Amino acid sequence: MAFIDWVLHPTELWAAFWYVMRHAPPDEKTMQLQVSGDMKRCYDFLEMTSRSFAAVIQELNPKLRDGICLFYLVLRGLDTIEDDMTIPGAKKRNLLETFHEAIYQDGWTFKESGPDEKDALLLVEFDVVIREFLRLPIEYQEVIADITRRMGAGMAKYTRTRVESLDSYNEYCHYVAGLVGHGLSRLFAKSGLESPAVGENLELANSMGLFLQKTNITRDINEDVLDGRCFWPKAIWGDYAATEDDLISKTNREKGVDAMNVMCVNALHHIPDVLEYLSQITEPSVFKFCAIPQTMAIATIVLCYDNPRVLDDNVKIRKGEALKLISQSGNLDSVKRVFYRYIEMLERKNHPSNPVYAQVNKIIDKTKKDIATTLKGGAPVDLTKEYLVLAVFLVTITTFFYSYLTQTS
């Protein structure tokens, strides 16, 4: 299957080749950063907790790299506590609400995570993160502590509150992801690499986080419901299912897909803000750091749209596709072309029989028009048919030669 995927998507094979040639293995990359001691251990934790984020963080400008690595690890520690269903409610809320104080307590660790928490080791050795956090410039510490305080309070609130309305859905996503956008934007500005305006216009930064979080929440519905929780707002799913379990039930499949499509529409509304935010970013490594998750998100939400497999499994874009997106996230024009390409894919998936057809069509038309009027050279040319013809030709030739060699051996 993997071989056929590569044959059907030759540009992804090329992107994978260049990625391997240009990127060192994790251990080598950490050595190239010329860090040692506690900071080296922090980069080890970064690799353990999120290899995808580790790659883009390690390529950031040195003025930001360590600060954002530690920002990520602090929030990962907070998130690990929130996700741990074995911690009693009152104790969890206290930990979440005071975590911003713990990061100033030299030697603080947490060793009571549940047995299934994959990032428990980070909290066991959290004193390593704290020591490096306390070595950061004060202005970086203040941003990280402020975001941690506000996020912890929001997480604590939603240990007792269900996501019911669209407002509560936006609020929850703000707490767990929009605030990350706030913090990163303020760090970009504090570093001097980006304009102070980037750290002040936080509505756009919030949308960056919400687009990512809403995409993940939409995609993860099967896993979340099986874990006994659901972050889809009842204001949406309540029109299509009697219970959260019914959302993923095969006996309610058509309505489940309809609910998922409404979730996709909700996420897609953030596209204009995402592209506007990226248009402000000027430093190349910061741009790529911001753009890569967004191009992954547009690919993922388009994959989810009208796709019943999402209700049965955790669907993901192809690895080759992800590597291709990384290679195409280096500048604003290239990112706009990526968004245009996936919006055209969405257009092909959007059938008139779909209840949200008109809403999706409106988003498609606006996005294509906005991109075409600002993109150098105008709207990109869709070569999908040409690529399909080439792919069929390559599969035919490969099959012929494989059959021939099998018969003659």
XYZ file of C-alpha atoms in Angstrom:
409
model
C 0.000 0.000 0.000
C 2.807 2.428 0.891
C 4.534 1.688 -2.431
C 1.330 2.399 -4.374
C 0.897 5.664 -2.444
C 4.361 6.803 -3.511
C 3.709 5.835 -7.141
C 0.368 7.640 -7.156
C 1.928 10.740 -5.589
C 5.404 11.135 -7.164
C 5.815 14.742 -5.950
C 5.516 13.458 -2.377
C 8.297 10.945 -2.991
C 10.497 13.792 -4.209
C 9.609 15.881 -1.136
C 10.449 12.941 1.142
C 13.829 12.491 -0.555
C 14.756 16.141 -0.054
C 13.519 16.136 3.532
C 15.740 13.162 4.419
C 18.716 14.761 2.649
C 18.316 18.106 4.426
C 17.313 17.035 7.956
C 19.561 15.278 10.450
C 18.254 12.506 12.749
C 16.934 13.771 16.134
C 20.090 12.997 18.149
C 22.343 14.655 15.570
C 20.081 17.699 15.386
C 20.233 18.180 19.170
C 24.035 17.947 19.016
C 24.110 20.532 16.227
C 22.251 22.964 18.496
C 25.342 22.971 20.737
C 23.363 22.646 23.951
C 24.298 20.602 26.979
C 23.154 19.684 30.478
C 19.584 20.616 31.401
C 18.843 22.313 28.074
C 19.903 19.206 26.163
C 17.518 17.187 28.321
C 14.770 19.696 27.489
C 15.343 19.120 23.769
C 15.258 15.375 24.458
C 11.825 15.858 26.051
C 10.768 17.935 23.051
C 11.601 14.991 20.778
C 9.791 12.550 23.084
C 6.588 14.574 23.373
C 6.214 15.832 19.805
C 8.620 15.009 17.017
C 6.721 17.204 14.549
C 6.926 20.302 16.763
C 10.519 19.470 17.678
C 11.622 19.699 14.060
C 10.245 23.205 13.500
C 11.266 24.527 16.932
C 14.859 23.362 16.441
C 15.047 25.333 13.192
C 13.954 28.604 14.796
C 16.212 31.639 15.080
C 18.480 31.223 18.183
C 16.864 34.302 19.764
C 13.623 32.336 20.089
C 14.550 28.674 19.959
C 15.182 27.896 23.657
C 12.345 30.133 24.847
C 9.763 28.475 22.603
C 11.109 25.005 23.436
C 10.533 25.739 27.129
C 7.150 27.398 26.456
C 6.075 24.218 24.676
C 7.313 21.947 27.489
C 5.601 24.007 30.201
C 2.294 23.830 28.338
C 2.820 20.134 27.590
C 3.248 19.539 31.321
C 0.026 21.440 31.998
C -1.779 19.528 29.253
C -0.562 16.188 30.616
C -2.228 16.971 33.949
C -5.456 18.026 32.216
C -5.558 14.823 30.143
C -4.901 12.508 33.101
C -8.279 10.992 33.980
C -6.824 9.275 37.091
C -6.274 12.537 39.006
C -9.278 13.378 41.233
C -11.222 16.442 40.087
C -10.462 18.806 42.998
C -6.774 17.930 42.996
C -6.554 18.332 39.216
C -8.183 21.765 39.338
C -5.749 22.882 42.029
C -2.779 21.671 39.991
C -4.034 23.425 36.860
C -4.781 26.692 38.667
C -1.395 26.830 40.416
C 0.854 25.441 37.675
C 2.046 28.962 36.792
C 3.417 29.212 40.342
C 5.053 25.771 40.219
C 7.281 26.805 37.294
C 9.011 29.263 39.664
C 9.605 26.596 42.341
C 13.088 25.183 41.831
C 12.933 21.395 42.232
C 9.179 20.999 41.672
C 8.136 17.683 40.103
C 4.967 15.591 39.823
C 5.115 11.810 40.180
C 1.446 10.865 40.464
C 0.475 10.565 36.804
C -1.645 7.617 35.727
C 0.105 4.538 34.296
C -1.062 5.268 30.744
C 0.144 8.879 30.530
C 2.747 8.819 27.768
C 4.324 12.131 28.844
C 4.484 11.327 32.563
C 8.306 11.315 32.506
C 8.302 15.017 31.619
C 6.531 15.786 34.904
C 8.770 13.392 36.849
C 11.796 15.394 35.675
C 10.062 18.770 35.467
C 12.720 20.348 37.700
C 14.987 20.257 34.625
C 12.509 22.405 32.697
C 12.119 24.805 35.638
C 15.871 25.385 35.962
C 16.123 26.365 32.297
C 12.916 28.430 32.459
C 14.433 30.491 35.281
C 17.464 31.210 33.080
C 15.321 32.794 30.351
C 15.127 36.589 29.969
C 12.559 38.028 32.380
C 10.341 39.278 29.550
C 10.094 35.713 28.178
C 9.349 34.303 31.652
C 6.532 36.809 32.149
C 4.829 35.850 28.870
C 5.105 32.103 29.546
C 3.867 32.430 33.143
C 0.929 34.642 32.122
C -0.238 32.263 29.395
C 0.198 29.269 31.722
C -1.902 30.993 34.400
C -4.737 31.838 32.012
C -4.669 28.455 30.294
C -4.630 26.576 33.606
C -7.639 28.546 34.832
C -9.531 27.794 31.604
C -8.676 24.096 31.733
C -9.802 23.953 35.370
C -13.119 25.539 34.401
C -13.764 22.899 31.742
C -13.116 19.997 34.111
C -16.558 20.919 35.524
C -18.219 22.483 32.485
C -19.328 20.717 29.297
C -18.866 22.265 25.882
C -22.501 23.003 25.102
C -22.883 26.209 23.079
C -20.851 27.590 20.181
C -19.623 30.329 22.515
C -18.335 27.772 25.017
C -16.696 25.850 22.154
C -14.848 28.987 21.057
C -13.943 29.756 24.660
C -12.577 26.255 25.308
C -10.528 26.372 22.099
C -9.247 29.814 23.117
C -8.052 28.490 26.477
C -6.234 25.442 25.100
C -4.974 26.801 21.743
C -5.808 30.464 21.153
C -3.725 31.422 24.180
C -0.788 29.537 22.650
C -1.121 31.839 19.645
C -1.179 34.825 22.016
C 1.961 33.677 23.809
C 3.922 32.860 20.667
C 3.015 36.203 19.083
C 4.151 38.080 22.181
C 7.425 36.118 22.228
C 8.000 36.859 18.527
C 7.600 40.567 19.256
C 9.699 40.481 22.474
C 12.564 38.848 20.550
C 12.753 41.806 18.162
C 12.444 39.465 15.183
C 8.884 40.591 14.464
C 7.057 43.890 14.684
C 5.493 44.896 18.032
C 2.145 44.842 16.169
C 2.398 41.037 15.922
C 2.288 40.843 19.714
C -0.595 43.309 19.944
C -3.103 42.123 17.303
C -4.058 39.014 19.234
C -7.417 38.339 17.547
C -5.566 36.999 14.512
C -3.235 35.000 16.785
C -6.276 33.512 18.494
C -7.692 32.380 15.127
C -4.409 30.640 14.311
C -4.813 28.515 17.421
C -8.530 27.939 16.913
C -8.075 26.663 13.359
C -5.575 24.057 14.577
C -7.587 23.045 17.645
C -10.925 22.803 15.850
C -9.326 20.673 13.146
C -7.934 18.298 15.778
C -11.217 18.161 17.703
C -13.125 17.375 14.504
C -10.687 14.632 13.493
C -10.388 13.050 16.973
C -14.101 12.433 17.577
C -13.848 8.626 17.561
C -10.944 8.517 20.012
C -12.500 11.138 22.318
C -15.932 9.481 22.505
C -14.333 6.089 23.211
C -12.377 7.803 26.033
C -15.650 9.015 27.513
C -15.430 12.677 26.523
C -16.504 14.898 23.650
C -15.389 18.403 22.688
C -17.883 18.856 19.861
C -20.417 21.427 21.108
C -23.845 20.027 21.858
C -25.256 22.975 19.905
C -23.965 21.143 16.812
C -24.100 17.420 17.576
C -27.427 17.627 19.431
C -29.205 18.160 16.101
C -27.876 14.858 14.756
C -27.588 12.431 17.692
C -29.331 11.669 20.983
C -26.027 10.946 22.769
C -22.337 11.445 22.108
C -21.954 7.695 21.537
C -24.543 7.914 18.756
C -22.253 10.281 16.868
C -19.891 7.451 15.955
C -22.488 4.669 15.806
C -22.727 2.912 12.444
C -26.517 2.925 12.810
C -26.442 6.738 12.792
C -23.754 7.131 10.148
C -25.455 9.568 7.770
C -26.370 12.011 10.536
C -22.944 11.589 12.137
C -21.300 12.656 8.882
C -23.682 15.616 8.619
C -22.657 16.725 12.120
C -18.983 16.343 11.228
C -19.439 18.499 8.137
C -20.910 21.278 10.279
C -17.813 21.000 12.487
C -15.622 21.338 9.396
C -17.483 24.468 8.316
C -16.944 25.966 11.772
C -13.174 25.430 11.445
C -12.953 26.646 7.835
C -14.274 30.092 8.812
C -10.841 30.851 10.343
C -8.978 30.679 7.010
C -9.032 34.460 6.266
C -7.513 35.257 9.682
C -4.844 32.567 9.251
C -3.666 34.002 5.932
C -3.797 37.569 7.266
C -1.724 36.601 10.313
C 0.904 34.903 8.158
C 1.126 38.005 5.959
C 2.491 39.919 9.011
C 5.373 37.516 9.674
C 8.689 38.521 8.093
C 11.454 36.445 9.728
C 11.892 33.243 7.648
C 12.253 30.717 10.482
C 9.316 32.237 12.374
C 7.198 32.160 9.231
C 7.887 28.489 8.617
C 7.257 27.681 12.282
C 3.823 29.332 12.034
C 2.927 28.127 8.524
C 3.656 24.391 8.741
C 0.914 23.560 11.299
C -1.581 25.652 9.297
C -0.900 23.886 5.992
C -1.200 20.558 7.817
C -4.523 21.739 9.248
C -6.068 22.730 5.910
C -5.026 19.354 4.471
C -6.523 17.535 7.476
C -9.845 19.390 7.595
C -10.361 18.820 3.862
C -9.589 15.124 4.388
C -12.186 15.016 7.175
C -14.956 16.742 5.230
C -17.724 14.304 4.233
C -15.451 11.400 5.187
C -17.260 8.698 7.222
C -13.921 7.052 8.119
C -13.365 9.859 10.652
C -16.164 8.397 12.775
C -14.443 4.992 12.876
C -10.780 5.861 13.166
C -8.210 8.633 13.595
C -7.564 9.618 9.975
C -4.301 11.289 9.049
C -2.804 12.793 5.938
C -0.164 10.666 4.200
C 3.391 10.964 5.488
C 4.612 11.949 2.038
C 1.882 14.575 1.861
C 3.023 16.005 5.207
C 6.640 16.210 4.008
C 5.509 17.929 0.830
C 3.568 20.471 2.897
C 6.664 21.168 5.006
C 8.634 21.901 1.826
C 5.878 24.233 0.587
C 5.526 26.291 3.780
C 8.541 28.550 3.378
C 6.896 31.758 2.141
C 3.490 33.394 1.898
C 2.975 32.845 -1.843
C 3.723 29.141 -1.515
C 1.365 28.787 1.466
C -1.418 30.539 -0.442
C -0.933 28.064 -3.285
C -1.245 25.193 -0.785
C -4.493 26.612 0.592
C -5.827 27.180 -2.922
C -4.998 23.580 -3.876
C -6.836 22.127 -0.885
C -9.789 24.459 -1.318
C -10.110 23.086 -4.857
C -10.054 19.557 -3.404
C -12.808 20.619 -1.017
C -14.771 21.977 -3.969
C -14.614 18.589 -5.694
C -15.865 16.862 -2.522
C -18.708 19.299 -1.913
C -21.855 17.824 -3.511
C -25.164 19.721 -3.871
C -26.916 17.013 -1.840
C -24.858 17.914 1.228
C -26.875 19.982 3.757
C -23.974 22.438 4.214
C -23.238 22.658 0.475
C -24.110 26.362 0.208
C -22.083 27.328 3.305
C -19.034 25.433 2.085
C -19.428 26.854 -1.408
C -19.438 30.373 0.018
C -16.188 29.696 1.903
C -14.648 28.168 -1.229
C -15.575 31.127 -3.438
C -14.323 33.710 -0.938
C -11.035 31.917 -0.262
C -10.272 31.374 -3.951
C -11.082 34.996 -4.748
C -8.984 36.363 -1.840
C -5.995 34.236 -2.800
C -6.267 34.859 -6.559
C -6.330 38.645 -6.092
C -3.246 38.707 -3.833
C -1.136 35.914 -5.322
C 1.671 36.727 -7.729
C 0.654 35.406 -11.126
C -2.996 35.025 -10.140
C -4.865 31.826 -9.348
C -2.802 28.598 -9.507
C -3.490 26.191 -12.352
C -5.054 22.888 -11.277
C -2.948 20.028 -12.710
C -4.790 17.251 -10.877
C -5.971 15.521 -14.073
C -2.481 15.623 -15.566
C -0.997 14.119 -12.386
C -3.627 11.369 -12.357
C -2.855 10.455 -15.975
C 0.862 10.334 -15.120
C 0.170 8.247 -11.995
C -1.938 5.727 -13.940
C 0.805 5.506 -16.569
C 3.480 4.876 -13.896
C 1.354 2.217 -12.157
C 0.719 0.481 -15.491
C 4.404 0.462 -16.440
C 5.458 -0.693 -12.949
C 2.888 -3.507 -12.942
C 3.944 -4.612 -16.441
C 7.639 -4.797 -15.562
C 6.951 -6.502 -12.236
C 4.816 -9.131 -14.015
C 7.474 -9.589 -16.686
C 10.308 -10.035 -14.179
C 8.199 -12.471 -12.118
C 7.492 -14.638 -15.146
C 11.123 -14.710 -16.343
C 12.678 -15.432 -12.934
